[in-house]
Amino acid sequence: MSAPKDPGTPPMRTLAEVNSTIDGAPRTSRLRSLLAFTGPGLLVAVGYMDPGNWVTSIQSGALFGNLLLSVVLLSSLIAMLLQYMAAKLGVVTGMDLAQAMRTKTGKKTGFFLWIITELAIMATDIAEVIGSAIALNLLFGLNLTIGVLITVLDVFGLLLLMRLGFRKIEAIVAVLIFTIMGVMGWEVLISHPDYAYLAEGFLPHPDILHTSQLTMALGIIGATVMPHNLFLHSAIVQTRSVDRSSVASKKFAVKWATWDSNIQLAAAFLVNCLLLVMGAVMFAGQEPGSFSSLNAVYNSLKDSTVVGSVASSTVATLFAVALLASGQNSTITGTITGQVVMEGFMHIRLPMWLRRLVTRGLAVIPVIICTIMYNGSQAALDTLLVNSQVFLSLALPFAMFPLIALTASKRVMGREFANPYWVTILGLVSGVVLTILNAQLIWGVLTGSG
């Protein structure tokens, strides 16, 4: 990266209205310390269980049983490594990833990176808007276009929550996550799976390398690590106050921020496993069209005989409730990330309500156009959702490799906090593998072979 042409003043505080508003001072017990730092990891975990992942996980289970559980595990471990780096960058430097990248670039490069990141956020938001709109249609019969427009109101709800304090946002996200986990856990439980058979799936199997299985594995991995989450985590971890003049204080914060992140990502891992298991138990042997979209999964659940004495309509309704919770969760984090990258890369401050509205509007417009052009076709929205993932795959290297380079730099992080060599090597290997797999996934989408 070239040296910045306009170093100017130090970066603005990340999310200035909530930066350092929660006490991050050392506590007298480990439990109190963990509770103090619990929250940012919840918002990050949302990105690993968003509507864009649901169909992929369910399809994987329906087509290949337990085979790809090991891929879900590998993806989660890579995510934990990268999110640890993102949290450490925010705690130690007081900059989010966008700000840190901007200090190493000039205006033109910074603008390019901002555009790439905004497209990734838009792609993520598209999936959430579609998921929420479909859930509203399934639950209340609302026209998809109306459902999409209703999602714009999320912006103003988030604005109110920000005024009440960042802890309120974390609490609501926690409730929604536990709703998703509870619904999925219950639906898997009543389907009476063979737990011993499922446990075997966490061991890698050579069959994964077969063409069709590998394609689905690429879909799981490619959709797991999302670039916007790296920017988000490096920013919201700064809601905890940290004495950056004290190495001990920063080590304390990094430790508990990492615990928070890993615990919440473990919860996301569990949700993805439950989705895959649900596909394996409830849809095994059915035609792929029965579970090729969120709407198809809902209808299949509604007509299912697998759930025994429990009313199938209840199971399907709870699935839609969990989908709505997932969409709402992800809209919160996507909107916050839009603010982070705009301020970090472009040093632009807009009124909070306008910034939220612009971010959501950019995502809603293509969904509305697609919905109107294809007369509310579910298939058209499914296609848009899949294509939106291409942007995420393209944008990932632009966030991942700078993050690894920044956290490996002793000049940026200091000798005490720079990545050990083995962590940097592991990160680079993960980054190269993810980039190659994402490239294959993109090729499959573009050629229709995936």
CSV table of C-alpha atoms in Angstrom, one decimal:
chain,number,residue,atom,x,y,z
A,1,MET,CA,0.0,0.0,0.0
A,2,SER,CA,1.2,3.5,-0.7
A,3,ALA,CA,1.8,6.1,1.9
A,4,PRO,CA,-1.1,8.4,2.6
A,5,LYS,CA,-1.0,11.7,0.8
A,6,ASP,CA,-3.1,13.5,3.5
A,7,PRO,CA,-2.3,12.1,6.9
A,8,GLY,CA,-4.1,15.0,8.5
A,9,THR,CA,-5.6,14.6,12.0
A,10,PRO,CA,-5.9,11.3,13.9
A,11,PRO,CA,-8.9,9.2,12.9
A,12,MET,CA,-12.3,10.0,14.5
A,13,ARG,CA,-13.4,7.8,17.3
A,14,THR,CA,-15.2,4.7,15.9
A,15,LEU,CA,-19.0,5.0,16.6
A,16,ALA,CA,-18.3,8.1,18.6
A,17,GLU,CA,-21.8,8.1,20.1
A,18,VAL,CA,-21.2,4.8,21.9
A,19,ASN,CA,-17.3,4.6,22.0
A,20,SER,CA,-16.0,3.7,25.5
A,21,THR,CA,-19.5,4.0,27.0
A,22,ILE,CA,-19.3,0.6,28.8
A,23,ASP,CA,-16.9,0.1,31.6
A,24,GLY,CA,-14.1,-2.3,30.6
A,25,ALA,CA,-12.0,-2.0,33.7
A,26,PRO,CA,-10.7,-5.3,35.3
A,27,ARG,CA,-13.2,-7.0,37.5
A,28,THR,CA,-12.9,-9.0,40.7
A,29,SER,CA,-14.0,-12.3,39.2
A,30,ARG,CA,-13.8,-14.1,35.8
A,31,LEU,CA,-17.5,-14.2,35.4
A,32,ARG,CA,-17.9,-10.5,36.0
A,33,SER,CA,-15.1,-9.9,33.5
A,34,LEU,CA,-16.7,-12.0,30.9
A,35,LEU,CA,-20.1,-10.4,31.4
A,36,ALA,CA,-18.6,-6.9,31.0
A,37,PHE,CA,-17.2,-7.8,27.6
A,38,THR,CA,-20.1,-10.0,26.4
A,39,GLY,CA,-22.0,-8.3,23.6
A,40,PRO,CA,-19.8,-7.4,20.6
A,41,GLY,CA,-19.4,-11.2,19.9
A,42,LEU,CA,-23.2,-11.5,19.8
A,43,LEU,CA,-23.4,-8.9,17.0
A,44,VAL,CA,-20.6,-10.6,15.1
A,45,ALA,CA,-22.1,-14.1,15.4
A,46,VAL,CA,-25.2,-12.8,13.7
A,47,GLY,CA,-23.3,-12.7,10.4
A,48,TYR,CA,-22.6,-16.4,10.7
A,49,MET,CA,-26.3,-17.4,10.9
A,50,ASP,CA,-28.0,-15.0,8.5
A,51,PRO,CA,-30.7,-16.0,6.0
A,52,GLY,CA,-28.0,-16.3,3.3
A,53,ASN,CA,-26.6,-19.4,5.1
A,54,TRP,CA,-29.9,-21.1,5.8
A,55,VAL,CA,-30.7,-22.8,2.5
A,56,THR,CA,-27.0,-23.8,2.0
A,57,SER,CA,-26.9,-25.6,5.3
A,58,ILE,CA,-30.3,-27.3,4.9
A,59,GLN,CA,-29.4,-28.4,1.3
A,60,SER,CA,-26.1,-29.8,2.5
A,61,GLY,CA,-27.9,-32.0,5.1
A,62,ALA,CA,-30.7,-33.1,2.8
A,63,LEU,CA,-28.3,-34.1,0.0
A,64,PHE,CA,-25.4,-35.5,1.9
A,65,GLY,CA,-26.5,-36.3,5.4
A,66,ASN,CA,-23.9,-35.7,8.1
A,67,LEU,CA,-21.0,-35.5,5.6
A,68,LEU,CA,-20.4,-31.7,5.6
A,69,LEU,CA,-20.6,-31.2,9.4
A,70,SER,CA,-16.8,-31.2,9.4
A,71,VAL,CA,-16.8,-28.3,6.9
A,72,VAL,CA,-19.0,-26.3,9.2
A,73,LEU,CA,-16.5,-27.0,12.0
A,74,LEU,CA,-13.5,-25.9,9.9
A,75,SER,CA,-15.3,-22.7,8.8
A,76,SER,CA,-16.1,-21.8,12.4
A,77,LEU,CA,-12.5,-22.3,13.5
A,78,ILE,CA,-11.2,-20.0,10.7
A,79,ALA,CA,-13.8,-17.5,11.7
A,80,MET,CA,-12.7,-17.5,15.3
A,81,LEU,CA,-9.1,-16.8,14.2
A,82,LEU,CA,-10.0,-13.9,12.0
A,83,GLN,CA,-12.5,-12.3,14.5
A,84,TYR,CA,-9.8,-12.6,17.2
A,85,MET,CA,-7.5,-10.5,15.0
A,86,ALA,CA,-10.2,-7.9,14.3
A,87,ALA,CA,-11.1,-7.5,18.0
A,88,LYS,CA,-7.4,-7.2,18.9
A,89,LEU,CA,-6.8,-4.5,16.3
A,90,GLY,CA,-9.7,-2.4,17.7
A,91,VAL,CA,-8.7,-2.8,21.4
A,92,VAL,CA,-5.0,-2.2,20.9
A,93,THR,CA,-4.9,0.6,18.4
A,94,GLY,CA,-8.2,2.4,19.1
A,95,MET,CA,-8.9,2.2,15.3
A,96,ASP,CA,-11.4,0.0,13.4
A,97,LEU,CA,-10.2,-1.9,10.4
A,98,ALA,CA,-11.4,0.7,8.0
A,99,GLN,CA,-9.5,3.5,9.8
A,100,ALA,CA,-6.4,1.4,10.1
A,101,MET,CA,-6.5,0.6,6.4
A,102,ARG,CA,-7.1,4.2,5.5
A,103,THR,CA,-4.0,5.3,7.4
A,104,LYS,CA,-1.9,3.1,5.0
A,105,THR,CA,-3.5,4.4,1.8
A,106,GLY,CA,-4.1,7.6,-0.2
A,107,LYS,CA,-7.4,9.1,-1.1
A,108,LYS,CA,-7.9,7.1,-4.3
A,109,THR,CA,-7.1,3.8,-2.8
A,110,GLY,CA,-9.2,4.6,0.2
A,111,PHE,CA,-12.1,5.4,-2.0
A,112,PHE,CA,-11.7,2.2,-4.0
A,113,LEU,CA,-11.7,0.1,-0.8
A,114,TRP,CA,-14.7,2.0,0.5
A,115,ILE,CA,-16.7,1.2,-2.6
A,116,ILE,CA,-15.7,-2.5,-2.4
A,117,THR,CA,-16.7,-2.7,1.2
A,118,GLU,CA,-20.0,-0.8,0.6
A,119,LEU,CA,-20.9,-3.3,-2.1
A,120,ALA,CA,-20.2,-6.2,0.4
A,121,ILE,CA,-22.4,-4.5,3.0
A,122,MET,CA,-25.1,-4.0,0.4
A,123,ALA,CA,-24.8,-7.7,-0.6
A,124,THR,CA,-25.2,-8.8,3.0
A,125,ASP,CA,-28.1,-6.4,3.6
A,126,ILE,CA,-29.9,-7.7,0.5
A,127,ALA,CA,-29.9,-11.2,2.0
A,128,GLU,CA,-31.3,-9.9,5.2
A,129,VAL,CA,-34.0,-7.8,3.5
A,130,ILE,CA,-35.1,-10.8,1.4
A,131,GLY,CA,-35.1,-13.1,4.5
A,132,SER,CA,-37.2,-10.7,6.5
A,133,ALA,CA,-39.6,-10.0,3.7
A,134,ILE,CA,-40.1,-13.7,3.0
A,135,ALA,CA,-40.6,-14.4,6.8
A,136,LEU,CA,-43.3,-11.6,6.9
A,137,ASN,CA,-44.9,-13.1,3.8
A,138,LEU,CA,-44.9,-16.6,5.4
A,139,LEU,CA,-46.2,-15.4,8.8
A,140,PHE,CA,-48.7,-12.8,7.8
A,141,GLY,CA,-49.3,-13.2,4.1
A,142,LEU,CA,-47.8,-9.7,3.3
A,143,ASN,CA,-47.0,-8.9,-0.2
A,144,LEU,CA,-43.2,-9.2,-0.7
A,145,THR,CA,-42.8,-5.6,-1.9
A,146,ILE,CA,-44.6,-4.4,1.2
A,147,GLY,CA,-42.4,-6.6,3.3
A,148,VAL,CA,-39.3,-5.2,1.8
A,149,LEU,CA,-40.5,-1.6,2.4
A,150,ILE,CA,-41.3,-2.5,6.1
A,151,THR,CA,-37.7,-3.5,6.6
A,152,VAL,CA,-36.8,0.2,6.1
A,153,LEU,CA,-38.4,0.9,9.4
A,154,ASP,CA,-35.7,-1.2,11.1
A,155,VAL,CA,-33.4,1.9,10.5
A,156,PHE,CA,-35.5,4.1,12.8
A,157,GLY,CA,-35.8,1.3,15.4
A,158,LEU,CA,-32.0,1.1,15.5
A,159,LEU,CA,-31.8,4.8,15.8
A,160,LEU,CA,-33.9,4.7,18.9
A,161,LEU,CA,-31.9,1.8,20.4
A,162,MET,CA,-28.7,3.7,19.9
A,163,ARG,CA,-30.1,6.5,22.0
A,164,LEU,CA,-31.0,4.1,24.8
A,165,GLY,CA,-27.5,2.7,24.9
A,166,PHE,CA,-25.4,0.0,23.1
A,167,ARG,CA,-26.2,-2.5,25.8
A,168,LYS,CA,-29.9,-2.4,24.7
A,169,ILE,CA,-28.8,-3.4,21.2
A,170,GLU,CA,-26.7,-6.3,22.5
A,171,ALA,CA,-29.6,-7.5,24.7
A,172,ILE,CA,-32.1,-7.5,21.8
A,173,VAL,CA,-29.6,-9.3,19.6
A,174,ALA,CA,-29.0,-11.9,22.3
A,175,VAL,CA,-32.8,-12.5,22.6
A,176,LEU,CA,-33.1,-13.0,18.9
A,177,ILE,CA,-30.1,-15.4,18.7
A,178,PHE,CA,-31.5,-17.5,21.5
A,179,THR,CA,-34.9,-17.5,19.7
A,180,ILE,CA,-33.2,-19.0,16.6
A,181,MET,CA,-31.3,-21.5,18.7
A,182,GLY,CA,-34.3,-22.5,20.6
A,183,VAL,CA,-36.5,-23.0,17.6
A,184,MET,CA,-33.9,-25.0,15.6
A,185,GLY,CA,-32.9,-27.1,18.6
A,186,TRP,CA,-36.5,-28.0,19.3
A,187,GLU,CA,-37.3,-28.8,15.6
A,188,VAL,CA,-34.2,-31.1,15.5
A,189,LEU,CA,-35.1,-32.7,18.8
A,190,ILE,CA,-38.6,-33.7,17.8
A,191,SER,CA,-37.3,-35.2,14.6
A,192,HIS,CA,-35.4,-37.8,16.7
A,193,PRO,CA,-32.1,-37.9,14.8
A,194,ASP,CA,-29.4,-40.6,15.2
A,195,TYR,CA,-26.9,-38.7,17.3
A,196,ALA,CA,-24.1,-41.2,16.9
A,197,TYR,CA,-24.4,-41.0,13.1
A,198,LEU,CA,-24.4,-37.2,13.2
A,199,ALA,CA,-21.3,-37.1,15.5
A,200,GLU,CA,-19.4,-39.1,12.9
A,201,GLY,CA,-19.9,-36.1,10.5
A,202,PHE,CA,-17.4,-34.0,12.4
A,203,LEU,CA,-14.6,-36.2,11.2
A,204,PRO,CA,-13.4,-35.3,7.6
A,205,HIS,CA,-14.2,-37.9,5.0
A,206,PRO,CA,-12.7,-38.4,1.5
A,207,ASP,CA,-16.1,-38.2,-0.1
A,208,ILE,CA,-16.1,-34.5,0.5
A,209,LEU,CA,-13.7,-34.2,-2.5
A,210,HIS,CA,-16.3,-35.6,-4.9
A,211,THR,CA,-17.5,-32.9,-7.3
A,212,SER,CA,-21.0,-32.4,-6.0
A,213,GLN,CA,-20.1,-32.6,-2.3
A,214,LEU,CA,-17.1,-30.3,-2.9
A,215,THR,CA,-19.3,-27.7,-4.5
A,216,MET,CA,-21.7,-27.6,-1.5
A,217,ALA,CA,-18.7,-27.5,0.8
A,218,LEU,CA,-17.4,-24.4,-1.1
A,219,GLY,CA,-20.8,-22.8,-0.6
A,220,ILE,CA,-20.6,-23.4,3.2
A,221,ILE,CA,-17.1,-22.0,3.5
A,222,GLY,CA,-17.6,-19.2,1.1
A,223,ALA,CA,-20.7,-17.9,2.9
A,224,THR,CA,-19.3,-18.3,6.4
A,225,VAL,CA,-16.5,-15.7,6.8
A,226,MET,CA,-18.0,-12.3,5.7
A,227,PRO,CA,-15.9,-9.2,5.2
A,228,HIS,CA,-18.2,-6.8,6.9
A,229,ASN,CA,-17.9,-8.8,10.2
A,230,LEU,CA,-14.2,-8.0,10.4
A,231,PHE,CA,-14.9,-4.2,10.1
A,232,LEU,CA,-17.8,-4.5,12.5
A,233,HIS,CA,-15.9,-6.4,15.3
A,234,SER,CA,-12.9,-4.1,15.2
A,235,ALA,CA,-15.3,-1.2,15.8
A,236,ILE,CA,-17.9,-2.4,18.3
A,237,VAL,CA,-15.2,-3.9,20.6
A,238,GLN,CA,-14.3,-0.2,21.3
A,239,THR,CA,-17.6,0.3,23.1
A,240,ARG,CA,-15.7,-1.0,26.2
A,241,SER,CA,-13.5,1.6,27.8
A,242,VAL,CA,-9.8,0.6,27.8
A,243,ASP,CA,-6.7,2.4,29.1
A,244,ARG,CA,-4.5,2.2,26.0
A,245,SER,CA,-1.5,3.6,27.9
A,246,SER,CA,-1.5,0.4,30.0
A,247,VAL,CA,-0.3,-2.9,28.4
A,248,ALA,CA,-2.0,-4.8,31.3
A,249,SER,CA,-5.3,-3.1,30.6
A,250,LYS,CA,-5.2,-3.9,26.9
A,251,LYS,CA,-4.2,-7.5,27.5
A,252,PHE,CA,-7.2,-7.8,29.9
A,253,ALA,CA,-9.5,-6.4,27.2
A,254,VAL,CA,-8.1,-8.6,24.4
A,255,LYS,CA,-8.4,-11.7,26.5
A,256,TRP,CA,-12.1,-11.2,27.4
A,257,ALA,CA,-13.1,-9.8,24.0
A,258,THR,CA,-11.6,-13.1,22.5
A,259,TRP,CA,-13.6,-15.2,25.0
A,260,ASP,CA,-16.8,-13.3,24.1
A,261,SER,CA,-16.1,-13.7,20.4
A,262,ASN,CA,-15.3,-17.5,20.6
A,263,ILE,CA,-18.3,-18.3,22.8
A,264,GLN,CA,-20.8,-16.5,20.5
A,265,LEU,CA,-19.2,-18.0,17.4
A,266,ALA,CA,-19.6,-21.4,19.0
A,267,ALA,CA,-23.3,-20.6,19.3
A,268,ALA,CA,-23.4,-19.7,15.6
A,269,PHE,CA,-21.6,-23.0,14.8
A,270,LEU,CA,-24.3,-24.8,16.8
A,271,VAL,CA,-27.1,-23.0,14.8
A,272,ASN,CA,-25.5,-24.0,11.5
A,273,CYS,CA,-25.1,-27.6,12.6
A,274,LEU,CA,-28.8,-27.6,13.6
A,275,LEU,CA,-29.8,-26.3,10.2
A,276,LEU,CA,-27.7,-29.0,8.5
A,277,VAL,CA,-29.1,-31.7,10.8
A,278,MET,CA,-32.6,-30.5,10.1
A,279,GLY,CA,-32.0,-30.9,6.4
A,280,ALA,CA,-30.5,-34.4,6.9
A,281,VAL,CA,-33.4,-35.6,9.0
A,282,MET,CA,-36.4,-33.9,7.5
A,283,PHE,CA,-35.6,-33.6,3.8
A,284,ALA,CA,-33.4,-36.7,3.1
A,285,GLY,CA,-34.6,-38.4,-0.1
A,286,GLN,CA,-36.8,-35.6,-1.3
A,287,GLU,CA,-36.4,-33.8,-4.6
A,288,PRO,CA,-33.9,-30.9,-4.4
A,289,GLY,CA,-36.7,-28.5,-5.4
A,290,SER,CA,-38.4,-29.3,-2.0
A,291,PHE,CA,-35.7,-27.3,-0.1
A,292,SER,CA,-34.2,-25.1,-2.8
A,293,SER,CA,-35.5,-21.9,-1.2
A,294,LEU,CA,-36.6,-20.5,2.1
A,295,ASN,CA,-40.2,-20.6,0.9
A,296,ALA,CA,-39.8,-24.2,-0.2
A,297,VAL,CA,-38.4,-25.3,3.1
A,298,TYR,CA,-41.3,-23.7,4.9
A,299,ASN,CA,-43.9,-25.5,2.7
A,300,SER,CA,-42.0,-28.7,3.1
A,301,LEU,CA,-42.0,-28.4,6.8
A,302,LYS,CA,-45.7,-27.6,6.8
A,303,ASP,CA,-46.4,-30.8,4.9
A,304,SER,CA,-43.9,-32.9,6.7
A,305,THR,CA,-44.8,-36.2,8.5
A,306,VAL,CA,-41.4,-36.4,10.2
A,307,VAL,CA,-42.4,-34.4,13.2
A,308,GLY,CA,-44.9,-37.0,14.4
A,309,SER,CA,-47.5,-35.8,16.9
A,310,VAL,CA,-46.4,-32.2,16.7
A,311,ALA,CA,-48.5,-30.2,14.3
A,312,SER,CA,-46.5,-29.6,11.1
A,313,SER,CA,-48.0,-26.1,10.8
A,314,THR,CA,-46.5,-25.2,14.2
A,315,VAL,CA,-43.1,-26.4,13.1
A,316,ALA,CA,-43.3,-24.4,9.9
A,317,THR,CA,-44.5,-21.2,11.7
A,318,LEU,CA,-41.6,-21.4,14.2
A,319,PHE,CA,-39.2,-21.8,11.3
A,320,ALA,CA,-40.6,-18.5,9.9
A,321,VAL,CA,-40.3,-16.8,13.3
A,322,ALA,CA,-36.6,-17.9,13.5
A,323,LEU,CA,-36.0,-16.6,10.0
A,324,LEU,CA,-37.5,-13.2,10.9
A,325,ALA,CA,-35.3,-13.1,14.0
A,326,SER,CA,-32.3,-13.9,11.8
A,327,GLY,CA,-33.2,-11.2,9.3
A,328,GLN,CA,-33.8,-8.5,12.0
A,329,ASN,CA,-30.5,-9.4,13.7
A,330,SER,CA,-28.5,-9.0,10.6
A,331,THR,CA,-30.1,-5.7,9.6
A,332,ILE,CA,-28.9,-4.2,12.9
A,333,THR,CA,-25.3,-5.2,12.3
A,334,GLY,CA,-25.3,-4.4,8.6
A,335,THR,CA,-26.5,-0.8,9.3
A,336,ILE,CA,-23.9,-0.3,12.0
A,337,THR,CA,-21.1,-1.5,9.7
A,338,GLY,CA,-22.2,0.9,7.0
A,339,GLN,CA,-21.5,3.8,9.4
A,340,VAL,CA,-18.1,2.3,10.4
A,341,VAL,CA,-16.8,2.1,6.9
A,342,MET,CA,-18.1,5.4,5.7
A,343,GLU,CA,-16.4,7.2,8.6
A,344,GLY,CA,-13.3,5.1,8.5
A,345,PHE,CA,-12.5,5.2,4.8
A,346,MET,CA,-14.0,8.5,3.8
A,347,HIS,CA,-13.9,10.5,7.0
A,348,ILE,CA,-17.5,11.5,6.3
A,349,ARG,CA,-19.9,12.2,9.2
A,350,LEU,CA,-23.6,12.3,8.4
A,351,PRO,CA,-26.6,12.7,10.7
A,352,MET,CA,-27.3,9.3,12.3
A,353,TRP,CA,-30.7,8.9,10.8
A,354,LEU,CA,-29.5,9.8,7.3
A,355,ARG,CA,-26.5,7.5,7.5
A,356,ARG,CA,-28.8,4.6,8.5
A,357,LEU,CA,-31.3,5.4,5.8
A,358,VAL,CA,-28.7,5.6,3.0
A,359,THR,CA,-27.2,2.2,4.0
A,360,ARG,CA,-30.6,0.5,4.1
A,361,GLY,CA,-31.8,2.3,1.0
A,362,LEU,CA,-28.9,1.0,-1.1
A,363,ALA,CA,-29.9,-2.5,-0.2
A,364,VAL,CA,-33.7,-2.1,-0.5
A,365,ILE,CA,-33.7,-0.6,-4.0
A,366,PRO,CA,-32.4,-3.6,-6.0
A,367,VAL,CA,-34.7,-5.9,-4.0
A,368,ILE,CA,-37.8,-3.7,-4.8
A,369,ILE,CA,-36.8,-3.5,-8.5
A,370,CYS,CA,-36.4,-7.3,-8.7
A,371,THR,CA,-39.7,-7.9,-6.8
A,372,ILE,CA,-41.7,-5.5,-9.1
A,373,MET,CA,-40.0,-6.7,-12.4
A,374,TYR,CA,-40.7,-10.4,-11.7
A,375,ASN,CA,-44.1,-9.8,-10.1
A,376,GLY,CA,-43.1,-10.9,-6.6
A,377,SER,CA,-41.5,-14.1,-7.8
A,378,GLN,CA,-39.8,-16.1,-5.0
A,379,ALA,CA,-37.5,-17.6,-7.6
A,380,ALA,CA,-36.3,-14.2,-8.7
A,381,LEU,CA,-35.5,-13.2,-5.1
A,382,ASP,CA,-33.7,-16.5,-4.5
A,383,THR,CA,-31.5,-15.8,-7.6
A,384,LEU,CA,-30.8,-12.3,-6.3
A,385,LEU,CA,-29.9,-13.7,-2.9
A,386,VAL,CA,-27.4,-16.2,-4.4
A,387,ASN,CA,-25.9,-13.6,-6.7
A,388,SER,CA,-25.4,-11.2,-3.8
A,389,GLN,CA,-23.0,-13.7,-2.2
A,390,VAL,CA,-20.7,-13.2,-5.2
A,391,PHE,CA,-19.9,-9.7,-3.9
A,392,LEU,CA,-19.1,-11.0,-0.5
A,393,SER,CA,-16.6,-13.5,-2.0
A,394,LEU,CA,-15.0,-10.8,-4.1
A,395,ALA,CA,-14.7,-8.4,-1.2
A,396,LEU,CA,-13.3,-10.9,1.3
A,397,PRO,CA,-9.6,-10.7,0.3
A,398,PHE,CA,-9.7,-6.9,0.5
A,399,ALA,CA,-10.5,-7.1,4.2
A,400,MET,CA,-8.8,-10.3,5.3
A,401,PHE,CA,-5.3,-9.8,4.1
A,402,PRO,CA,-5.0,-6.2,5.3
A,403,LEU,CA,-6.3,-7.4,8.7
A,404,ILE,CA,-3.6,-10.1,8.9
A,405,ALA,CA,-0.9,-7.7,7.8
A,406,LEU,CA,-1.9,-5.0,10.3
A,407,THR,CA,-2.1,-7.3,13.3
A,408,ALA,CA,1.2,-8.9,12.3
A,409,SER,CA,2.9,-5.5,12.3
A,410,LYS,CA,4.9,-4.6,15.4
A,411,ARG,CA,4.8,-0.9,14.3
A,412,VAL,CA,1.0,-1.0,14.3
A,413,MET,CA,0.3,-3.3,17.2
A,414,GLY,CA,3.4,-3.0,19.4
A,415,ARG,CA,5.7,-5.9,20.2
A,416,GLU,CA,3.4,-7.2,22.9
A,417,PHE,CA,0.3,-7.5,20.7
A,418,ALA,CA,1.7,-8.3,17.2
A,419,ASN,CA,0.6,-11.7,15.9
A,420,PRO,CA,3.1,-14.6,16.7
A,421,TYR,CA,4.5,-16.0,13.5
A,422,TRP,CA,2.4,-19.2,13.7
A,423,VAL,CA,-0.8,-17.1,14.0
A,424,THR,CA,0.2,-15.0,10.9
A,425,ILE,CA,1.0,-18.1,8.9
A,426,LEU,CA,-2.2,-19.8,10.0
A,427,GLY,CA,-4.1,-16.7,9.0
A,428,LEU,CA,-2.4,-16.4,5.6
A,429,VAL,CA,-3.0,-20.1,4.8
A,430,SER,CA,-6.7,-19.7,5.8
A,431,GLY,CA,-6.9,-16.6,3.7
A,432,VAL,CA,-5.4,-18.2,0.6
A,433,VAL,CA,-7.6,-21.3,1.0
A,434,LEU,CA,-10.8,-19.2,1.4
A,435,THR,CA,-9.9,-17.0,-1.6
A,436,ILE,CA,-9.3,-20.0,-3.8
A,437,LEU,CA,-12.5,-21.6,-2.7
A,438,ASN,CA,-14.5,-18.4,-3.1
A,439,ALA,CA,-13.1,-18.0,-6.6
A,440,GLN,CA,-14.3,-21.5,-7.4
A,441,LEU,CA,-17.7,-20.7,-5.9
A,442,ILE,CA,-17.9,-17.6,-8.0
A,443,TRP,CA,-17.0,-19.5,-11.2
A,444,GLY,CA,-19.6,-22.1,-10.4
A,445,VAL,CA,-22.3,-19.4,-10.0
A,446,LEU,CA,-21.3,-17.6,-13.2
A,447,THR,CA,-21.1,-20.8,-15.3
A,448,GLY,CA,-24.1,-22.5,-13.7
A,449,SER,CA,-21.9,-25.5,-12.7
A,450,GLY,CA,-22.1,-24.8,-8.9
